[in-house]
XYZ file of C-alpha atoms in Angstrom:
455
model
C 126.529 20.556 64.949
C 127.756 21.080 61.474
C 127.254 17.465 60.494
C 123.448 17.749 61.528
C 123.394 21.090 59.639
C 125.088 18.905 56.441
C 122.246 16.135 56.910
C 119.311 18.641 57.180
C 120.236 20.779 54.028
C 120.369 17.216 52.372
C 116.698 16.534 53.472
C 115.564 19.735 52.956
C 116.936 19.682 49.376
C 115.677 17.081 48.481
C 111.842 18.479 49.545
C 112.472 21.991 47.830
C 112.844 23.494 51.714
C 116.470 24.648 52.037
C 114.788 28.209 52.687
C 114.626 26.974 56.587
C 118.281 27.317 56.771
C 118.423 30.884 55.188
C 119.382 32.350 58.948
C 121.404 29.344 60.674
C 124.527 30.927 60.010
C 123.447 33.669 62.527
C 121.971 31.968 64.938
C 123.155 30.923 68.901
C 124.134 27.767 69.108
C 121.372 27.301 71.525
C 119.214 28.267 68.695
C 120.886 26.324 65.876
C 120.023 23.141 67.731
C 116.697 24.033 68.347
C 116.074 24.760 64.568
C 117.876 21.359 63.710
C 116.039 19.352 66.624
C 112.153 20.748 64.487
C 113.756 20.024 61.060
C 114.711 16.663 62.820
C 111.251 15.924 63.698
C 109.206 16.710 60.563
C 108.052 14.079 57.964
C 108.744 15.576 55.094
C 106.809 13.169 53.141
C 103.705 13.145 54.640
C 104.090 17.022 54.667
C 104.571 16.897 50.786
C 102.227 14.290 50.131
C 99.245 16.123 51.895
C 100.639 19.626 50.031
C 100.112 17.339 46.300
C 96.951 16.350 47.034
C 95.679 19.722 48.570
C 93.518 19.594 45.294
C 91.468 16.565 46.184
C 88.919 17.820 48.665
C 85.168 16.859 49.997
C 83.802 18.424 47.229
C 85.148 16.544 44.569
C 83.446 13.591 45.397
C 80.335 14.983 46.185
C 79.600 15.772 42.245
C 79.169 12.540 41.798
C 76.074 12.483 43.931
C 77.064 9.514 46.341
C 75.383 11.238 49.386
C 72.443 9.963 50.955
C 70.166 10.154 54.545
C 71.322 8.626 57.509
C 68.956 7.113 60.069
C 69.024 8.380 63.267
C 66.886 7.514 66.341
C 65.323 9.732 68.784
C 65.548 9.027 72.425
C 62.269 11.449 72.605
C 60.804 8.261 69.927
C 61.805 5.823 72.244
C 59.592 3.621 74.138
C 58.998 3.440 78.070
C 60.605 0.110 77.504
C 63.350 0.923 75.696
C 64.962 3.720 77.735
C 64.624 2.011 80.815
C 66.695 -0.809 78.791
C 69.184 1.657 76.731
C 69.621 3.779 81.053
C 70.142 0.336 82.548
C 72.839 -0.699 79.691
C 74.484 2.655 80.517
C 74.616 2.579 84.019
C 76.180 -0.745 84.531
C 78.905 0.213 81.787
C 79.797 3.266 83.934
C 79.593 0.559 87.446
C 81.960 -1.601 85.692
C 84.523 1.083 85.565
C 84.394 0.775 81.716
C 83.408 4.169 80.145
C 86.468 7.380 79.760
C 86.276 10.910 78.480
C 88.380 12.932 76.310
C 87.925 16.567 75.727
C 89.571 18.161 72.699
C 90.715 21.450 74.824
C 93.822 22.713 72.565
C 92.162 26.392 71.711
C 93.059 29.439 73.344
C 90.554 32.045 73.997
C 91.928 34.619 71.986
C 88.493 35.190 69.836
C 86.391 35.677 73.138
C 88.962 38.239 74.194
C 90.373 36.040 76.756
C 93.877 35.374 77.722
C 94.411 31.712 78.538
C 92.759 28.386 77.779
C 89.052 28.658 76.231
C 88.492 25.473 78.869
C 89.638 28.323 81.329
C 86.677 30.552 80.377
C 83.907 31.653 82.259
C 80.918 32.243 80.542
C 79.325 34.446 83.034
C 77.126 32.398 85.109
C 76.112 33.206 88.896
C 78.692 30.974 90.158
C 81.258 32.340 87.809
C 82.408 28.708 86.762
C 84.792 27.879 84.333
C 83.762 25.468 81.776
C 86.220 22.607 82.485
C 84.994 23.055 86.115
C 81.428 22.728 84.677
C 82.409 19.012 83.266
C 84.712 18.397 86.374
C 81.293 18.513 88.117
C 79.413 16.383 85.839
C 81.787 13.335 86.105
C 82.138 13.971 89.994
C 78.177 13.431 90.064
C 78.635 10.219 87.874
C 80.981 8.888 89.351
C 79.726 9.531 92.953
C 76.552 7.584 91.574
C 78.274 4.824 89.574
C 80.705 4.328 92.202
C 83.535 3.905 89.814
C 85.314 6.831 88.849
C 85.593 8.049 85.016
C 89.121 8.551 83.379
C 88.744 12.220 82.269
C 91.419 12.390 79.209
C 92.433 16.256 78.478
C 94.361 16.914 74.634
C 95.852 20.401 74.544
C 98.211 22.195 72.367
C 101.753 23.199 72.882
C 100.089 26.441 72.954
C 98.173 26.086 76.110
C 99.324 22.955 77.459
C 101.785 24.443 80.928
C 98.227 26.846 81.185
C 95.931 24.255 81.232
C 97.820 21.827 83.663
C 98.826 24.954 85.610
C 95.038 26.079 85.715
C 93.615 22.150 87.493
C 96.387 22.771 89.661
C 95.630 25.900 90.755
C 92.154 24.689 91.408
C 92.776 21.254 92.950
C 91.122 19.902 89.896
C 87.797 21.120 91.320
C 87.329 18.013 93.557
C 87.965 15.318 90.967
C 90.692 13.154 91.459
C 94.173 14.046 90.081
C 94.810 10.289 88.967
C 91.610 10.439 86.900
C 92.966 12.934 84.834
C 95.950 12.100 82.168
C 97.037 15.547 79.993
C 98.490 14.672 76.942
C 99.459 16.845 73.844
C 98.271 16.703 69.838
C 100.375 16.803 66.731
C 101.901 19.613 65.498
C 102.113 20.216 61.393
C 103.686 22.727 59.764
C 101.784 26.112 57.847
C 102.536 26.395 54.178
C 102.815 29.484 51.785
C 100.706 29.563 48.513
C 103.704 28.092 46.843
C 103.991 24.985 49.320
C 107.681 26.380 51.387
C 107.133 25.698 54.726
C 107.145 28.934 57.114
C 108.960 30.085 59.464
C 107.430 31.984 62.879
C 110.972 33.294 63.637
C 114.711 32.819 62.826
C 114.877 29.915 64.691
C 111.413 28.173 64.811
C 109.182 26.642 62.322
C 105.968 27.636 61.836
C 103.622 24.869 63.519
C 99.684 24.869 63.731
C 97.662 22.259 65.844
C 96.892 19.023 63.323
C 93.098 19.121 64.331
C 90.834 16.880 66.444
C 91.453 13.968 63.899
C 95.253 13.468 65.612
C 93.437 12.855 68.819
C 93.870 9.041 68.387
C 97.057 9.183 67.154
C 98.265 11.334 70.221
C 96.692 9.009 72.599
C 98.657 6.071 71.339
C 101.850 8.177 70.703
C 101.502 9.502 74.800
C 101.019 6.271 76.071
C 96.849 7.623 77.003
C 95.719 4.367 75.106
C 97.630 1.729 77.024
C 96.704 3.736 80.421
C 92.997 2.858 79.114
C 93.932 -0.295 78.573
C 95.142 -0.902 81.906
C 92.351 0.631 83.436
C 89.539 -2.229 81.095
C 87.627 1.108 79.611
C 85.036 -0.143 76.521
C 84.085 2.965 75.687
C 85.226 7.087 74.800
C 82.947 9.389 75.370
C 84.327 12.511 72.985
C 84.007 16.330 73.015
C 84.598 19.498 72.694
C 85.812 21.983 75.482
C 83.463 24.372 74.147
C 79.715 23.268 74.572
C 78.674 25.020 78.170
C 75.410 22.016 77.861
C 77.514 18.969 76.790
C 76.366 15.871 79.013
C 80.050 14.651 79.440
C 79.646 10.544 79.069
C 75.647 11.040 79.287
C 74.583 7.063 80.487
C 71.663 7.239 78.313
C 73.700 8.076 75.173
C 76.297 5.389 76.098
C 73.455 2.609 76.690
C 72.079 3.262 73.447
C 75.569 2.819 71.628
C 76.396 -0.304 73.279
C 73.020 -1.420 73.140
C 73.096 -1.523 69.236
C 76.642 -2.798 68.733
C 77.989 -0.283 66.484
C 81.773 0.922 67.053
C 81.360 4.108 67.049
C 78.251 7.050 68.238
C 77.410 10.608 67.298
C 74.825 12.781 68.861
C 73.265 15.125 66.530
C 70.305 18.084 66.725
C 67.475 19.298 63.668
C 69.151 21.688 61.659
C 67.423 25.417 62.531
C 67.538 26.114 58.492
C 69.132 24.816 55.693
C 72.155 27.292 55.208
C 73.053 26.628 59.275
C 77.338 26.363 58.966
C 77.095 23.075 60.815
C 78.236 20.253 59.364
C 75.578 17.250 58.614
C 75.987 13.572 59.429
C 75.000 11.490 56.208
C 76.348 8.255 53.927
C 78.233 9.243 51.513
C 79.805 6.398 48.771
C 77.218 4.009 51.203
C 79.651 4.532 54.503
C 78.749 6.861 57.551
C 80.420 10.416 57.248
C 80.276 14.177 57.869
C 80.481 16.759 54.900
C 81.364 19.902 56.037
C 78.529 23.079 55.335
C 81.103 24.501 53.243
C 81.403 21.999 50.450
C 77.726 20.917 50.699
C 76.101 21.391 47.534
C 72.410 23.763 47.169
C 71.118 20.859 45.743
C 72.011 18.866 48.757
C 71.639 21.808 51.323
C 67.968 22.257 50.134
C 66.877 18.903 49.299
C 63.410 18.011 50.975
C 61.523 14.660 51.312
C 57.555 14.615 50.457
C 56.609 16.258 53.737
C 58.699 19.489 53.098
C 61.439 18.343 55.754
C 65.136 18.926 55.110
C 66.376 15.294 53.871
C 69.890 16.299 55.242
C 69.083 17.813 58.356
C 71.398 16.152 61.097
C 73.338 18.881 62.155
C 77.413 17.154 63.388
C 77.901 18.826 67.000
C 80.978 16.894 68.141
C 79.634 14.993 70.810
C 80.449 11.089 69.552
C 81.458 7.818 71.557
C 84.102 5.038 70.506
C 84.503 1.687 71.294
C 88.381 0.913 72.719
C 88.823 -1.326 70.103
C 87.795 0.312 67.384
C 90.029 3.008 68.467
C 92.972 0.827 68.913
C 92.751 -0.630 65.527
C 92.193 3.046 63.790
C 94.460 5.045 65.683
C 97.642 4.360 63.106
C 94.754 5.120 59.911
C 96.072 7.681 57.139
C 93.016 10.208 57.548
C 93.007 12.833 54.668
C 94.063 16.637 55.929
C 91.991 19.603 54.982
C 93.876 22.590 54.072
C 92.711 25.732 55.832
C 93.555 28.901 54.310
C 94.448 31.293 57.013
C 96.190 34.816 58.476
C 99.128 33.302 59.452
C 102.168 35.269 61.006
C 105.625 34.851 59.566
C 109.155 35.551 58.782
C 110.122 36.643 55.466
C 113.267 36.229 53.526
C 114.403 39.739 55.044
C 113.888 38.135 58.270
C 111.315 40.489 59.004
C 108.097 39.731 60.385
C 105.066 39.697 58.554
C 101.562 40.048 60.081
C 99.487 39.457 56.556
C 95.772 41.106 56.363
C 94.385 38.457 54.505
C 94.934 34.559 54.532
C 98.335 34.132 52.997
C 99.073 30.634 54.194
C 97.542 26.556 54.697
C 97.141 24.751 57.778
C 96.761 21.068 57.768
C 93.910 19.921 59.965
C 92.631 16.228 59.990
C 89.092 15.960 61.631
C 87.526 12.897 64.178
C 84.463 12.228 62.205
C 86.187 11.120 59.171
C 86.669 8.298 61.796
C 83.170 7.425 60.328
C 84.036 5.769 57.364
C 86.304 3.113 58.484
C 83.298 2.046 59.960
C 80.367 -0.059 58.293
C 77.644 1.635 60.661
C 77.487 4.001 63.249
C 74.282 4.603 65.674
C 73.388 8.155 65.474
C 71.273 9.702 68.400
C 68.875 12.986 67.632
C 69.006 15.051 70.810
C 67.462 18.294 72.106
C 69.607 21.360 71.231
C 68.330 23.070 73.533
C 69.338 20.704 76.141
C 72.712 19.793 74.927
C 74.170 22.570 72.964
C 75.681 25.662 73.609
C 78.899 26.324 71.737
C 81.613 29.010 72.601
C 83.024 30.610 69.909
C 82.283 34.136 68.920
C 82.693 36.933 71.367
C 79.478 38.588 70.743
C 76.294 37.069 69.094
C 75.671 33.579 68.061
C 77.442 30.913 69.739
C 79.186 33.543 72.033
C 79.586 33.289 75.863
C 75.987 35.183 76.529
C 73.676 32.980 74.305
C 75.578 29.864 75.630
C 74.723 31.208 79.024
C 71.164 32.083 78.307
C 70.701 28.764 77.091
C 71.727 26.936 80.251
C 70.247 29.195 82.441
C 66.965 28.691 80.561
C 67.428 24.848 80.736
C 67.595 25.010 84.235
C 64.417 27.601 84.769
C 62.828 24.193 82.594
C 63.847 21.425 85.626
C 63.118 23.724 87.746
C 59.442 23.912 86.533
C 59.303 20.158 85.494
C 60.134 19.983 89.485
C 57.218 21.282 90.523
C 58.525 25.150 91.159
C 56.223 28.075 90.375
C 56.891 30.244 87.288
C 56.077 33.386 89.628
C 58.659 32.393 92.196
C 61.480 32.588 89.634
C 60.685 35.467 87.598
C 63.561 37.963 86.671
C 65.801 35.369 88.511
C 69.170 33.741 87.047
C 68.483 30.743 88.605
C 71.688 28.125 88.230
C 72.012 24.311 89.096
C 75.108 23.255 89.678
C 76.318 20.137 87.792
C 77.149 18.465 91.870
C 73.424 18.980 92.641
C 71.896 17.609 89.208
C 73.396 16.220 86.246
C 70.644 16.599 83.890
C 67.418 17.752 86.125
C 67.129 14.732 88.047
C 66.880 14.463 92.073
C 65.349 18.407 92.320
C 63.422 17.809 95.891
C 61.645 19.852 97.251
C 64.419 20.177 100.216
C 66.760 20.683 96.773
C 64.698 23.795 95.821
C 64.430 25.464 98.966
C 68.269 25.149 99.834
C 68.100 26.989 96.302
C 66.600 29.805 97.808
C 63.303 29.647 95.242
């Protein structure tokens, strides 16, 4: 043990992090190794490399005014012609066993006042579904119809990861099969001071935060999730978040249109609602495809308008994208830049005593999937209805909070429902819900569907 102690002071030295140490000596062995096995499995240059160039950020090269539109097509624009070609090209993709899905389901649902995995969370619909049941049921009505099922990839956290598995368990994976699913875990980095020292969470532990959606490639390669694709001859990722109660997990119509127009990689996007919205918008910028954050997007940008009075950047990023296999495969090894989020972040200080700051005291190092984009010449991006396809989780009361998310599908369904043919009267002061089994995005509503509905 002292010999691993002697070769991690050495490497800590020579990074300026021999503060680590500062409580070994009273430590359990148990402990000691468990401090040594973290040290062990840091790279302490990347680490340093992304602290030096915390400076260099989005911003900077936005001054020099290399941002411009992106194109993106409308499946509302579309011709009769055309979406029966871009549904067909889906379909058969999803028949030929070649389409997966990976949801980015790491997050805890802390902010919503909930104890567990935000996957976990129920939103407060009639049938009291969770959403990861919610997608369960939209790939068990794919699949049923495709007759090939969908590899359903989950990437947690070592924060909720035992929860997560522990929670499909628990409910038999709500009818989808077991050996569609594959869990697998993201990267880890390590939270910073102001001063760049690495923190510790207690005497024994380094501080670690979740590297951000942008590791997701990197973890499926590093968990062996890309060769099981491999094996299993998939084409195409359908990606997401865990928190969208509307997302159409691997919609066929979105998939036909990717593969129909050859690019390696897809995003889905909606109108911005008005120009300050904190969304991020899908543009060029230095002539490739990209997302700038809200929060680095200049006025002059944020307000720009075309000769009609429309916002010019208006394509608001809502983290619904697709990826060809091997585009990922060749990408999944790519040195992606990390963003440096200031937080709150717990820690130990050099008393040993722990330190629950008020205001954010400390960085996190986050690398994000859409800067993906660039390493791509073109991407096809698809303008959808956001009112059909997005209703993020993320704030406990408000906007984007569990009851506006469930307003939102409720109200999409009260729309089928009247598209079917149902009377407005008939449903009045009614919270009328479709389950995802019965119709995956207002298709097949019978009339024998409605009345077993009870309208």
């Amino acid at each position: 043990m002292e010999s691993r102690k002697e070769q991690a002071l050495a490497l800590l030295n020579a990074y300026g992090q021999a503060h680590l140490l500062t409580f070994y000596d009273e430590l359990s062995e148990s402990s000691k190794k468990k401090l040594l096995d973290q040290i062990a499995q840091l790279d302490f240059e990347t680490i340093c490399n992304v602290w030096r160039r915390r400076s260099d950020s989005q911003a900077g090269l936005l001054e020099s005014g290399q941002l411009a539109p992106i194109h993106a097509s409308s499946w509302d624009k579309f011709t009769k012609e055309e979406r029966a070609r871009y549904a067909e090209a889906g379909w058969e993709l999803l028949q030929q066993g070649k389409v997966g899905a990976i949801v980015v389901a790491g997050g805890q649902g802390s902010r919503l006042g909930y104890e567990g995995p935000k996957g976990a969370y129920n939103i407060g619909l009639p049938s009291g579904k969770s959403l990861f049941q919610l997608q369960a049921e939209h790939l068990i009505n794919l699949s049923e119809r495709a007759g090939q099922p969908i590899a359903w990839y989950i990437m947690t956290s070592p924060d909720n990861h035992v929860q997560t598995v522990q929670y499909f368990e628990d409910n038999h994976f709500f009818g989808y099969g077991r050996e569609q699913c594959m869990f697998f875990q993201q990267g880890m980095m390590p939270a910073m001071d102001e001063h760049g020292n690495i923190l510790l969470s207690d005497k024994d532990e380094i501080c670690l935060a979740p590297s951000g959606n942008g590791d997701c490639f990197a973890a499926l390669k590093r968990t062996g999730a890309l060769a099981d694709m491999k094996r299993r001859g998939l084409e195409w990722l359908f990606y997401y978040n865990v928190d969208n109660a509307l997302v159409k997990v691997a919609d066929p119509l979105f998939i036909g249109v990717a593969a129909c127009q050859q690019h390696p990689a897809a995003a889905k996007t909606v109108e911005k609602l008005y120009p300050e919205e904190p969304v991020g918008i899908l543009c060029y910028r230095s002539g490739r495809p990209a997302v700038v954050e809200y929060t680095v997007l200049p006025e002059d940008i944020m307000y720009a308008t075309d000769e009609q009075g429309r916002l010019m950047f208006s394509l608001g990023n809502i983290s619904m994208q697709l990826f060809r296999f091997d585009f990922i495969e060749g990408v999944a090894d790519a040195d992606l830049p990390y963003a440096m989020a200031h937080k709150k972040i717990k820690f130990i200080d050099s008393a040993g005593k722990l330190v629950e700051p008020d205001e954010p005291n400390a960085y996190k190092m986050e690398r994000f999937i859409f800067d993906f984009f660039p390493l791509a010449e073109q991407i096809t991006v698809l303008k959808v209805n956001r009112e059909e396809e997005f209703a993020p989780v993320k704030n406990k009361e408000g906007e984007d909070s569990p009851a506006s998310a469930r307003q939102l599908v409720l109200a999409l369904h009260h729309k089928w429902l009247l598209e079917a043919g149902v009377i407005k009267e008939s449903m009045s002061h009614r919270d009328i819900e479709i389950s995802p089994l019965v119709s995956y995005s207002g298709e097949g509503l019978t009339p024998d569907i409605v009345r077993r509905l009870g309208i």
